[in-house]
Coordinates of C-alpha atoms and ligand atoms in Angstrom, one line a residue:
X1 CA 13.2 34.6 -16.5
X2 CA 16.1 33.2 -15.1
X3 CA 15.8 30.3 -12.6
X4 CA 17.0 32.5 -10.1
X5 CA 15.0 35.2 -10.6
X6 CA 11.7 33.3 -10.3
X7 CA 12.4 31.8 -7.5
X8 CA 12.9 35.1 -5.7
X9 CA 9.8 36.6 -7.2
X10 CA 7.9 33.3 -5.7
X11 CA 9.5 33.8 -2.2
X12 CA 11.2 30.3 -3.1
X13 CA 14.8 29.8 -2.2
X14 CA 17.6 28.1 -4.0
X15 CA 19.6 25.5 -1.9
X16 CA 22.7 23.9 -2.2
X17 CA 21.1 20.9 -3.5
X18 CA 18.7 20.9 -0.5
X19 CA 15.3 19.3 -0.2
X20 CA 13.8 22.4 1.2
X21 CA 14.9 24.6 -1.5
X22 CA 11.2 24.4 -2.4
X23 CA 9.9 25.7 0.6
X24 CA 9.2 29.4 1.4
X25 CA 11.4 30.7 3.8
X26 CA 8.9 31.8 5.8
X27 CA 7.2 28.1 6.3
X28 CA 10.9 27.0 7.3
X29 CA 10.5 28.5 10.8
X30 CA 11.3 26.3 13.6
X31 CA 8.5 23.9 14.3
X32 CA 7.4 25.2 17.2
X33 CA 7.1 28.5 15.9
X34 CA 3.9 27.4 13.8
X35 CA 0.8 28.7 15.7
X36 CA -1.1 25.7 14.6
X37 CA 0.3 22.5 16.7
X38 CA -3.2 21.6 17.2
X39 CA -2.5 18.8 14.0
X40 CA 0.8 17.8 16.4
X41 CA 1.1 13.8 16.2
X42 CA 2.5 12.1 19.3
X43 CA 6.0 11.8 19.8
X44 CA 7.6 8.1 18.0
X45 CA 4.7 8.5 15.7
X46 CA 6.5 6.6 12.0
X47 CA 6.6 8.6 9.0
X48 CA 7.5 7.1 6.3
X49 CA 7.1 6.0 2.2
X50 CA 6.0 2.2 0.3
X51 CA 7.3 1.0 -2.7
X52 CA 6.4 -2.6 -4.5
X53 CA 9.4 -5.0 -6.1
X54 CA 7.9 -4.9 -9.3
X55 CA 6.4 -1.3 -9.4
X56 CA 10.4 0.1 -8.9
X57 CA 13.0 -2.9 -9.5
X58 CA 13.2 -3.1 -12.8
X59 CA 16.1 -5.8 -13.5
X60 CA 13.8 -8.2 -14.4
X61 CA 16.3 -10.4 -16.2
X62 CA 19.2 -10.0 -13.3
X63 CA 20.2 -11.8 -10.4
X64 CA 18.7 -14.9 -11.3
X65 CA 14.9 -13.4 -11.2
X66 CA 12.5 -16.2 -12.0
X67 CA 9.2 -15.0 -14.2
X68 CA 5.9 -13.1 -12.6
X69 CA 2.6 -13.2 -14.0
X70 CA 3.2 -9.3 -14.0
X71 CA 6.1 -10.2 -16.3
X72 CA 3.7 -12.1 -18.3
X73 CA 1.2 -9.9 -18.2
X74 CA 2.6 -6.9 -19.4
X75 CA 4.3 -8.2 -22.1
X76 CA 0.8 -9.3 -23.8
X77 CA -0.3 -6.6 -26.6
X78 CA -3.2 -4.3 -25.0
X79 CA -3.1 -5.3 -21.5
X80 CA -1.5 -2.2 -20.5
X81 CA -1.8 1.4 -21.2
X82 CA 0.7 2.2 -23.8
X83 CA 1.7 -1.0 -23.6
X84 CA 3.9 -0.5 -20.5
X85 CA 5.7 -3.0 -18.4
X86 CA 8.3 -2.6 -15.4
X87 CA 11.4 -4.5 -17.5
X88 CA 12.8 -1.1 -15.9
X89 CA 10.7 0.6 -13.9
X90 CA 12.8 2.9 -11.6
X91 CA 16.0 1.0 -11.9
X92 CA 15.6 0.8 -8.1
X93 CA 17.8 -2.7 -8.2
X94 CA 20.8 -0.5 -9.2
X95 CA 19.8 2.6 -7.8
X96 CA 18.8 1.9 -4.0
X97 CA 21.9 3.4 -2.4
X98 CA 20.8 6.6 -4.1
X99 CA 17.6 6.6 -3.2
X100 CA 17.9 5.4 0.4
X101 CA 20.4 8.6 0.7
X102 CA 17.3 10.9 -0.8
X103 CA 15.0 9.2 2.0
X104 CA 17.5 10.3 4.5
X105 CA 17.8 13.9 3.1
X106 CA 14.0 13.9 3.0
X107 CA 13.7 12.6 6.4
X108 CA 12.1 9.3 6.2
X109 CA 11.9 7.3 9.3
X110 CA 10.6 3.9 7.8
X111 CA 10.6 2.3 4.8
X112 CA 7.6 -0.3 3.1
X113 CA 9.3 -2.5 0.6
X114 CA 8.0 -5.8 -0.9
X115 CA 10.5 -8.9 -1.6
X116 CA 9.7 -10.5 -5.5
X117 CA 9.0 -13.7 -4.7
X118 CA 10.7 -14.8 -7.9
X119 CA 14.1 -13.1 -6.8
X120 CA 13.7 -15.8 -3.8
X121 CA 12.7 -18.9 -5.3
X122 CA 12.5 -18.0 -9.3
X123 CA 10.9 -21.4 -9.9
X124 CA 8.3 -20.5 -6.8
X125 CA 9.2 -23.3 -4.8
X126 CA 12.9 -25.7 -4.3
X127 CA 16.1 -23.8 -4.1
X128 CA 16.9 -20.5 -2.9
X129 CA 18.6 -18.2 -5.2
X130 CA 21.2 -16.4 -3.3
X131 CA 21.7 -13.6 -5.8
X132 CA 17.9 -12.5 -4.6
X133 CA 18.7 -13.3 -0.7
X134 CA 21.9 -11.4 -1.1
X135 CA 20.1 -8.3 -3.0
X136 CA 17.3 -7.9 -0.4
X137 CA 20.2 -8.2 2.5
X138 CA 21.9 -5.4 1.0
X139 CA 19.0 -3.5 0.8
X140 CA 17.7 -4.2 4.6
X141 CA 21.6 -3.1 5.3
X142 CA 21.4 0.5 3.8
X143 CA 18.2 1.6 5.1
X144 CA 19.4 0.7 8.5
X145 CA 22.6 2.5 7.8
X146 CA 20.9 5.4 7.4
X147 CA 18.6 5.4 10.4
X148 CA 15.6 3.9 8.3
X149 CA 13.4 1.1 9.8
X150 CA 12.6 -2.0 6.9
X151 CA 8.6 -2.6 6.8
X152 CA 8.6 -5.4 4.8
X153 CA 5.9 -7.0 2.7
X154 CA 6.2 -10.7 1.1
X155 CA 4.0 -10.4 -1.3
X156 CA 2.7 -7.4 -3.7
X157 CA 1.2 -9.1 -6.5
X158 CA 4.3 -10.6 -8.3
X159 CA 3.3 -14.2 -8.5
X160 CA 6.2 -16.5 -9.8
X161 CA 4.5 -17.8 -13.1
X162 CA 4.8 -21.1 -12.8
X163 CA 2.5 -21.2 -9.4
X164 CA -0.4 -19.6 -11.7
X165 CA 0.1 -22.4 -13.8
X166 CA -0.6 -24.5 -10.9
X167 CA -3.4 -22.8 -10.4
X168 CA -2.6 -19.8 -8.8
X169 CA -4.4 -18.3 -5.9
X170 CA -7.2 -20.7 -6.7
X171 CA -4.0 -23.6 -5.7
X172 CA -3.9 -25.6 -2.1
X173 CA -0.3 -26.3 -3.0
X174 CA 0.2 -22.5 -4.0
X175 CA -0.7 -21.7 -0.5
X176 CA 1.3 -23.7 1.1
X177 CA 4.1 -22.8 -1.1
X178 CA 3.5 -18.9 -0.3
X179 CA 4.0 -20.3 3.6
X180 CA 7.3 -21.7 2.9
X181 CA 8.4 -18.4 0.9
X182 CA 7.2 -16.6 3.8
X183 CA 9.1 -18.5 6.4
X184 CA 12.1 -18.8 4.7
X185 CA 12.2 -15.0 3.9
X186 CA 11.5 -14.1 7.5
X187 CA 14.1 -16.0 8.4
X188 CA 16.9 -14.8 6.9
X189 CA 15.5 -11.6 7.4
X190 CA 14.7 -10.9 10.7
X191 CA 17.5 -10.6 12.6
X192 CA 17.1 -7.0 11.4
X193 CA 13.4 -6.7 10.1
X194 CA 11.1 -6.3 13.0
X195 CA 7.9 -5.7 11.2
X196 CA 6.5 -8.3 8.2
X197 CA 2.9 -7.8 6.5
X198 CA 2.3 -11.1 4.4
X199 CA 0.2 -9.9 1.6
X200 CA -0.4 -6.4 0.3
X201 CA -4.5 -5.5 -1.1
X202 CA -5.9 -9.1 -1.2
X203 CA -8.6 -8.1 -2.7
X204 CA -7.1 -5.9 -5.4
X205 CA -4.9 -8.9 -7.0
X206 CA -7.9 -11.2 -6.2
X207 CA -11.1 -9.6 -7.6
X208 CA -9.2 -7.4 -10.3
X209 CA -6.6 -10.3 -11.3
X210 CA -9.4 -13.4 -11.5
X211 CA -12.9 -11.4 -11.5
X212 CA -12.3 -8.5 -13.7
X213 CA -8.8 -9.9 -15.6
X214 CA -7.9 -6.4 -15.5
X215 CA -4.3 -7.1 -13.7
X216 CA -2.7 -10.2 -14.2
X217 CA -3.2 -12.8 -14.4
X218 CA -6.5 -11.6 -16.4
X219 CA -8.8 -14.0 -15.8
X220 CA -12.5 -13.9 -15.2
X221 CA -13.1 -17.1 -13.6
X222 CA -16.8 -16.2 -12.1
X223 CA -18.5 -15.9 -8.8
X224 CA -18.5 -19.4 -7.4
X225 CA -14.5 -19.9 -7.9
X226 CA -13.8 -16.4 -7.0
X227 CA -15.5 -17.0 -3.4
X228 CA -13.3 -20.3 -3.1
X229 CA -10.0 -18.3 -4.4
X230 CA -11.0 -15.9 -1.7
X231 CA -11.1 -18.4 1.2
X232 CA -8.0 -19.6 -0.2
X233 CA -6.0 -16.5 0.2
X234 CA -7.0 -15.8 3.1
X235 CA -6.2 -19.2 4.5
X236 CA -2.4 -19.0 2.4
X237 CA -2.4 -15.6 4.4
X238 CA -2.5 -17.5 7.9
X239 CA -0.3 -20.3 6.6
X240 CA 2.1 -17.4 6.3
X241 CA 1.9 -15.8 9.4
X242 CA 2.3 -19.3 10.7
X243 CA 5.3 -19.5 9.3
X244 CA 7.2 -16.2 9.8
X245 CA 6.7 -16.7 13.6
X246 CA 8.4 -20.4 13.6
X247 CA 11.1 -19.3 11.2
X248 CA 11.7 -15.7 12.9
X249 CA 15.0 -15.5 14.1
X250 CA 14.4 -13.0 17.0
X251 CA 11.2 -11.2 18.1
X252 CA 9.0 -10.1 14.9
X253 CA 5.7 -8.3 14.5
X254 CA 3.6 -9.8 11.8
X255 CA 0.7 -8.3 9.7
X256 CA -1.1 -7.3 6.8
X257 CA -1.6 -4.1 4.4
X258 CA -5.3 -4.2 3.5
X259 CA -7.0 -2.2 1.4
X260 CA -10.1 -2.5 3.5
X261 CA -13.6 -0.7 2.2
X262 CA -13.5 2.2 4.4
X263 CA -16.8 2.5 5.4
X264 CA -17.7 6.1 6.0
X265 CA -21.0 7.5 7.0
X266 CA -22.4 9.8 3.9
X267 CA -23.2 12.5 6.8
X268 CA -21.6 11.9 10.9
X269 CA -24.9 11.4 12.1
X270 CA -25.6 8.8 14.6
X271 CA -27.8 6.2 11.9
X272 CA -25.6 6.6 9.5
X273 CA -22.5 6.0 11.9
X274 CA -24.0 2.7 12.9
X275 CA -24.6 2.0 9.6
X276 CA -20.7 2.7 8.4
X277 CA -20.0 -0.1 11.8
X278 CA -22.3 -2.6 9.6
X279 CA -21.2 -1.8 6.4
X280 CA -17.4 -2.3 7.6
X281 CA -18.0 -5.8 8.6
X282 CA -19.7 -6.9 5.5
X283 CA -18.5 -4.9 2.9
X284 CA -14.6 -6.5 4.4
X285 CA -16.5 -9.9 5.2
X286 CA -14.0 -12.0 2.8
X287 CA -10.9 -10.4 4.4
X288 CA -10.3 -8.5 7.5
X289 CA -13.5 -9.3 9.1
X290 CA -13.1 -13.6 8.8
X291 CA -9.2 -12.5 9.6
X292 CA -10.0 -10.9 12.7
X293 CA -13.5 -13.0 13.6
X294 CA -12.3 -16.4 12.6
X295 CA -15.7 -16.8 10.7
X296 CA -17.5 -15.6 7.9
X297 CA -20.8 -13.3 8.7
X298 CA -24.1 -14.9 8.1
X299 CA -24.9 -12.1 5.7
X300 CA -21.8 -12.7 3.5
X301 CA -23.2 -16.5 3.4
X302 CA -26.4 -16.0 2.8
X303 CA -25.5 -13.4 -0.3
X304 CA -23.2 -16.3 -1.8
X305 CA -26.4 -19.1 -1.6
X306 CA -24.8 -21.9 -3.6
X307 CA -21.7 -19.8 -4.4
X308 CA -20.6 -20.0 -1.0
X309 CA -16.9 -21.2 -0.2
X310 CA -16.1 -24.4 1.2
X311 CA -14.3 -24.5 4.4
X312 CA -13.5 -26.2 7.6
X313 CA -13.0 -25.0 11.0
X314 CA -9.1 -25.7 11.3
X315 CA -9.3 -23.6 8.1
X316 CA -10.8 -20.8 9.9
X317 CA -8.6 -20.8 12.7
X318 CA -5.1 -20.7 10.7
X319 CA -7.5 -17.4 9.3
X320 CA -7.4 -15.7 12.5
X321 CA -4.2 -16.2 13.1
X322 CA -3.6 -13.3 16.1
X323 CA -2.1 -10.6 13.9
X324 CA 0.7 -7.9 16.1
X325 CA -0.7 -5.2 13.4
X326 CA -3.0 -4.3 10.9
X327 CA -1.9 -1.9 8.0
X328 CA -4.2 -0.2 5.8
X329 CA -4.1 0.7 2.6
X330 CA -6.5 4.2 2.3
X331 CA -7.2 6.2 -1.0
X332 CA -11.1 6.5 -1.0
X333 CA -14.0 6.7 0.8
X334 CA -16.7 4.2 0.9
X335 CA -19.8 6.2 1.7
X336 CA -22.7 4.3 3.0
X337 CA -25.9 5.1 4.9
X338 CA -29.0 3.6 7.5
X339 CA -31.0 1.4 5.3
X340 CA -34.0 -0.8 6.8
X341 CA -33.0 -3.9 5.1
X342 CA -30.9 -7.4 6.4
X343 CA -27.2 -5.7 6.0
X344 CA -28.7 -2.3 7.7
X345 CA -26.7 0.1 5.6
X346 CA -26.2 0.4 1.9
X347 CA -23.5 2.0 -0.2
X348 CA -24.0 5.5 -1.6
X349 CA -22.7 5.8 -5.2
X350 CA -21.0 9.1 -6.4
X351 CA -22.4 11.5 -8.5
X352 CA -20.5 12.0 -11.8
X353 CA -19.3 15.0 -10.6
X354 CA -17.4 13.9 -7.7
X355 CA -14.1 15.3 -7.4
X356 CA -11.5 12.5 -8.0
X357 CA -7.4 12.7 -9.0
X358 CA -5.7 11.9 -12.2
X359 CA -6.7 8.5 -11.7
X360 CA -10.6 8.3 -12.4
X361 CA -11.3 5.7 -9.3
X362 CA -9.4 8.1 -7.1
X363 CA -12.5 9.9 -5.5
X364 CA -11.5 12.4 -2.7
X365 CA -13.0 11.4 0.6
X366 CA -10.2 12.4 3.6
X367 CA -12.8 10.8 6.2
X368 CA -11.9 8.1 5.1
X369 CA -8.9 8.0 7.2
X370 CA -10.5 9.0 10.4
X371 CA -13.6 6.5 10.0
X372 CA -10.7 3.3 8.1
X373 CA -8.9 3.0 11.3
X374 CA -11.7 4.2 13.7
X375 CA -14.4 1.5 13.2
X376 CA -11.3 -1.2 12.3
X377 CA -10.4 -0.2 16.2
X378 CA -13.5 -0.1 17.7
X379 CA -15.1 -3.3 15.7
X380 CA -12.0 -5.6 16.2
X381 CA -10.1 -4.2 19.0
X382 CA -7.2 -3.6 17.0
X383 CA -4.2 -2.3 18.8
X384 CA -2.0 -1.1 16.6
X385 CA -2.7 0.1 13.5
X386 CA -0.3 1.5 10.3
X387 CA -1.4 3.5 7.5
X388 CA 0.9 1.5 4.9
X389 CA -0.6 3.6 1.7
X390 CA -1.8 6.6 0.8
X391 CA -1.4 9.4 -1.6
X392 CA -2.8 10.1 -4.9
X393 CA -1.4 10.3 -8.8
X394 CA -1.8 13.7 -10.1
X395 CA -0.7 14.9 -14.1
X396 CA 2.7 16.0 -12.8
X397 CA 4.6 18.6 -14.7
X398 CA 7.8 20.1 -14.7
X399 CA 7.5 23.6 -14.8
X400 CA 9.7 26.4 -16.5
X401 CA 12.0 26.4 -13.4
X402 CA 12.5 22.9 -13.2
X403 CA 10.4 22.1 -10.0
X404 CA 7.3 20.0 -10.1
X405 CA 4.2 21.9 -8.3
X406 CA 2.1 19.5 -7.2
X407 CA -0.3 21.5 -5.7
X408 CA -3.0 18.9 -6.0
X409 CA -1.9 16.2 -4.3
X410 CA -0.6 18.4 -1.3
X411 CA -3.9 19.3 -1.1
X412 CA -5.0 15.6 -1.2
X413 CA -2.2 14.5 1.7
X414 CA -2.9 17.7 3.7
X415 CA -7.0 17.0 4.1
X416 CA -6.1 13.0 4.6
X417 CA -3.4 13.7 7.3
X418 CA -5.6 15.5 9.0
X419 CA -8.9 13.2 9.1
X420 CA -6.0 10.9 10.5
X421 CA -4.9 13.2 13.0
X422 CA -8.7 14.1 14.1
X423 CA -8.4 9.9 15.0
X424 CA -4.8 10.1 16.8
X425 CA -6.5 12.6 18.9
X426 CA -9.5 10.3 19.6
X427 CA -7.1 7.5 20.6
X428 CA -7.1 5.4 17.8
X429 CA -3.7 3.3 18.1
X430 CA -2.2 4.5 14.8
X431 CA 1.3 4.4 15.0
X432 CA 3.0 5.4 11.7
X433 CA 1.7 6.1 8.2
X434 CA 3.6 5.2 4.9
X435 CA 2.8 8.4 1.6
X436 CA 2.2 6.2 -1.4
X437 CA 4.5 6.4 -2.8
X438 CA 8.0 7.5 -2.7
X439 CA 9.1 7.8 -6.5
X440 CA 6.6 8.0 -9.5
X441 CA 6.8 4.1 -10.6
X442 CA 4.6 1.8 -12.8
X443 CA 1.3 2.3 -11.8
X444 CA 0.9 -1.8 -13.4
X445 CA -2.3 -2.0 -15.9
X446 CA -1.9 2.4 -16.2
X447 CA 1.9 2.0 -16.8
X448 CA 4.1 5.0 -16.2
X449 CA 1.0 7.3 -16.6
X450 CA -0.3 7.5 -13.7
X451 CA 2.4 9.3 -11.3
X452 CA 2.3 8.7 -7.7
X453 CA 5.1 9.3 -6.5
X454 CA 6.2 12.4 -4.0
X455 CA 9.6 12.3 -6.0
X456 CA 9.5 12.9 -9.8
X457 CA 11.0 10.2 -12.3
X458 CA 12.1 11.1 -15.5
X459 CA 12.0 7.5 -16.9
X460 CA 14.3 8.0 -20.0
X461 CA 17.0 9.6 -18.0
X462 CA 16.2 7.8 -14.1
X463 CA 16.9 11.1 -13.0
X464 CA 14.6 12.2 -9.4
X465 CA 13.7 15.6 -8.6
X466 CA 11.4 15.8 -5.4
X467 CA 7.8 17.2 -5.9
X468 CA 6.5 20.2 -3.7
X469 CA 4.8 17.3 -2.1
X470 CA 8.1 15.7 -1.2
X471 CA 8.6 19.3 0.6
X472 CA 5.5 19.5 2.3
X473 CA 5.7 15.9 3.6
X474 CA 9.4 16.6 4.9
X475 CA 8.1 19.5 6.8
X476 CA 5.2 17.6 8.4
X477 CA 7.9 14.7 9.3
X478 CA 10.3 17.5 10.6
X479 CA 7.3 19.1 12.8
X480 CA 5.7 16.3 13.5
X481 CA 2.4 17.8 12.0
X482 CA 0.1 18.8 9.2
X483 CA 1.3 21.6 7.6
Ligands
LIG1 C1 -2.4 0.1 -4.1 C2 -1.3 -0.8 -4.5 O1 -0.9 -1.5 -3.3 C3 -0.2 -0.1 -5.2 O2 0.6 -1.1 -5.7 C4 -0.7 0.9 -6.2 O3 0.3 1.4 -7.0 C5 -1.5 2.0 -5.4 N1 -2.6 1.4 -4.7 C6 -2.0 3.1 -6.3 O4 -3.0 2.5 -7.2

């Protein structure tokens, strides 16, 4: 059947190159035509989509780019699922005025991006290299050409390699080094970014980087170290915010993307609430919780005995450092419930056959995004919140007609959008969320497998072709609402 044809017989439309070709005509009403505005999200609320440097960049050899441990990494036989690196990646150094145009079209307010910190300095520390301040300009310059507010985080995982062989995370001097990067990044770009996060999922590129050695640098360096490297980034973490406040050339917000344990109650009972407010303190007690408590709770000691970090008090107060925002990072929900014991909740593991996405650790649990921001509110009086990721991967396909029907993972952003509208509703200062992610990139130890992206890559060719998702999300951005 001709392209054409199908599309007629599946009420789909062809456009002249629009994004809502995809969309029945009948959806494309005027938003407030739609009888259901009960999912409405209040006016100013920020859609928009997060990338990482070395997920989409590619150009790892250009512009002066020092070496990551993701560089290293990568290019180690059997660390990586087909042995995939991101050499390429989306070509999103070259490509960025092209993409930035497709966020426009699509709708995007915002934009999360991460700077490589060995674009900045490639030797970690010393002299700038102006090639990498000059490329991150540029980009910071388009997006606001085309209406599109820079989020921008300093770090997502791509460690210049010669810090790790200082020690890495487990380094003093790597924290302080991460403090100068941040300040001097800030500064010259601030004049026009407004909203910094210094470090994206602490606890992915600690416990999976040095506990598991499944990411780089892939180590295993055991429980006592891990709890000092722990303390340590979250002390390099205040250093930082430290730092892009002094260097900041005009008024900045300053925050974090954290893929805190989302605590959820196994049923919304009142027992098994109180034991989700529990649970989110401790199971978060190396991260957010000393970050917004300035200490570490007695139970998190006591768990550690001898393994326990060292750590002073001027430590803990560069720790909780007042943060403007907090962004989290949501994909799954950690279900807990009353317990009479010490913590007063434990975890409740999945059955085997819990539903889950392509990715096998991606369990479904929408909830998650009512009770993440919820108790994170209520526990720590946070006052403004982000979603900075969410989505899923899904086993994209490009079907006959050329479209990619990605029915799955509109399901997946339709049920989570709508747990986070249920806490909107209540109150709960969210004030923008970010899809994970906007193009299908490399998904690091699961290379190019694992798509996540709303827009399909064809990695041989670089050519994008929005998903359905990319559809439905532009309709909720148009709206304002779940559709
Ligand atoms: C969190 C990480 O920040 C991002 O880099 C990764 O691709 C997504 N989760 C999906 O796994």
């Amino acid at each position: 059947m001709d392209r054409r044809k199908f599309l007629q017989t599946t009420g789909l439309t062809l456009g002249a190159g629009s994004l809502s070709s995809l969309v029945p005509s009948v959806l494309r009403a005027e938003p407030e035509s739609v009888a259901h505005s009960a999912t409405k999200f209040p006016t100013g609320f920020l859609w928009g989509s997060a990338t990482a440097s070395y997920q989409v960049e590619g150009a790892v050899h250009e512009g002066g780019r020092g070496v990551s441990i993701w560089d290293t990494f990568s290019h180690t036989p059997g660390k990586t699922a087909n042995g995939d690196t991101g050499d390429v990646a989306d070509d999103f150094y070259h490509r960025y005025p092209q993409d930035i145009a497709m966020m426009k079209r699509m709708g995007l307010q915002t934009f999360r991006f991460s700077v490589a910190w060995p674009r900045i300095f490639p030797n970690g520390t010393g002299k700038p290299n102006q090639q990498g301040v000059d490329f991150y300009n540029k980009l910071v310059d388009t997006l606001l050409a085309a209406g599109i507010q820079p989020y921008c985080t300093l770090f997502h995982w791509d460690l210049p390699q010669v810090l790790q062989d200082k020690g890495g995370w487990e380094s003093r001097e790597v924290a302080h080094a991460f403090a100068d990067y941040s300040g001097y990044t800030a500064g010259f770009l601030s004049d026009r970014v407004k909203n910094f996060m210094t470090m994206n999922e602490m606890r992915s590129f600690a416990m999976i980087g040095y506990r598991d050695g499944r990411h780089a640098p892939g180590l295993q360096i055991g429980r006592k170290r891990m709890a000092q490297l722990n303390h340590n980034v979250v002390y390099a973490h205040g250093l930082s915010v430290g730092a892009i406040r002094a260097h900041a050339k005009g008024p900045v917000k300053v925050g974090l993307a954290d893929n805190l344990e989302a605590a959820t109650p196994c049923i919304e009972i009142p027992e098994h609430i109180e034991a989700a407010r529990k649970g989110m303190r401790e199971l978060n007690a190396m991260y957010q919780t000393v970050i917004q408590e300035g200490r570490y709770t007695d139970h998190y000691l006591k768990t550690l005995g001898p393994d326990a970090p060292h750590f002073t008090q001027e430590e803990l107060d560069i720790i909780k450092s007042p943060l403007d925002f907090v962004g989290i990072n949501c994909y799954t929900a950690h279900y807990v419930r009353a317990a009479d014991n010490d913590a007063g909740f434990v975890s409740v593991p999945n059955p085997s056959s819990y539903p889950h996405m392509y990715s096998p650790w991606l369990t479904v649990g929408p909830e998650a995004l009512y009770w993440g921001p919820k108790l994170s509110h209520e526990l720590w009086g946070i006052k403004e919140i982000y979603i900075t990721e969410n989505g899923c991967s899904s086993a994209d396909k490009i079907a006959e007609d050329g479209h990619i029907y990605d029915t799955d993972r509109v399901m997946y952003l339709r049920n989570y959008l709508t747990q986070l509208h249920r806490a909107v509703a209540e109150g709960v200062p969210v004030k923008g969320y970010f899809c994970w992610s906007l193009l299908d990139n490399y998904e690091w130890a699961d290379g190019y497998d694992k798509r996540f992206g709303i827009v399909y890559v064809d990695f041989a060719t670089q050519k994008r072709t929005p998903k359905l998702s990319a559809h439905f999300y532009e309709s909720v951005i148009a709206s304002n609402e779940v559709k």
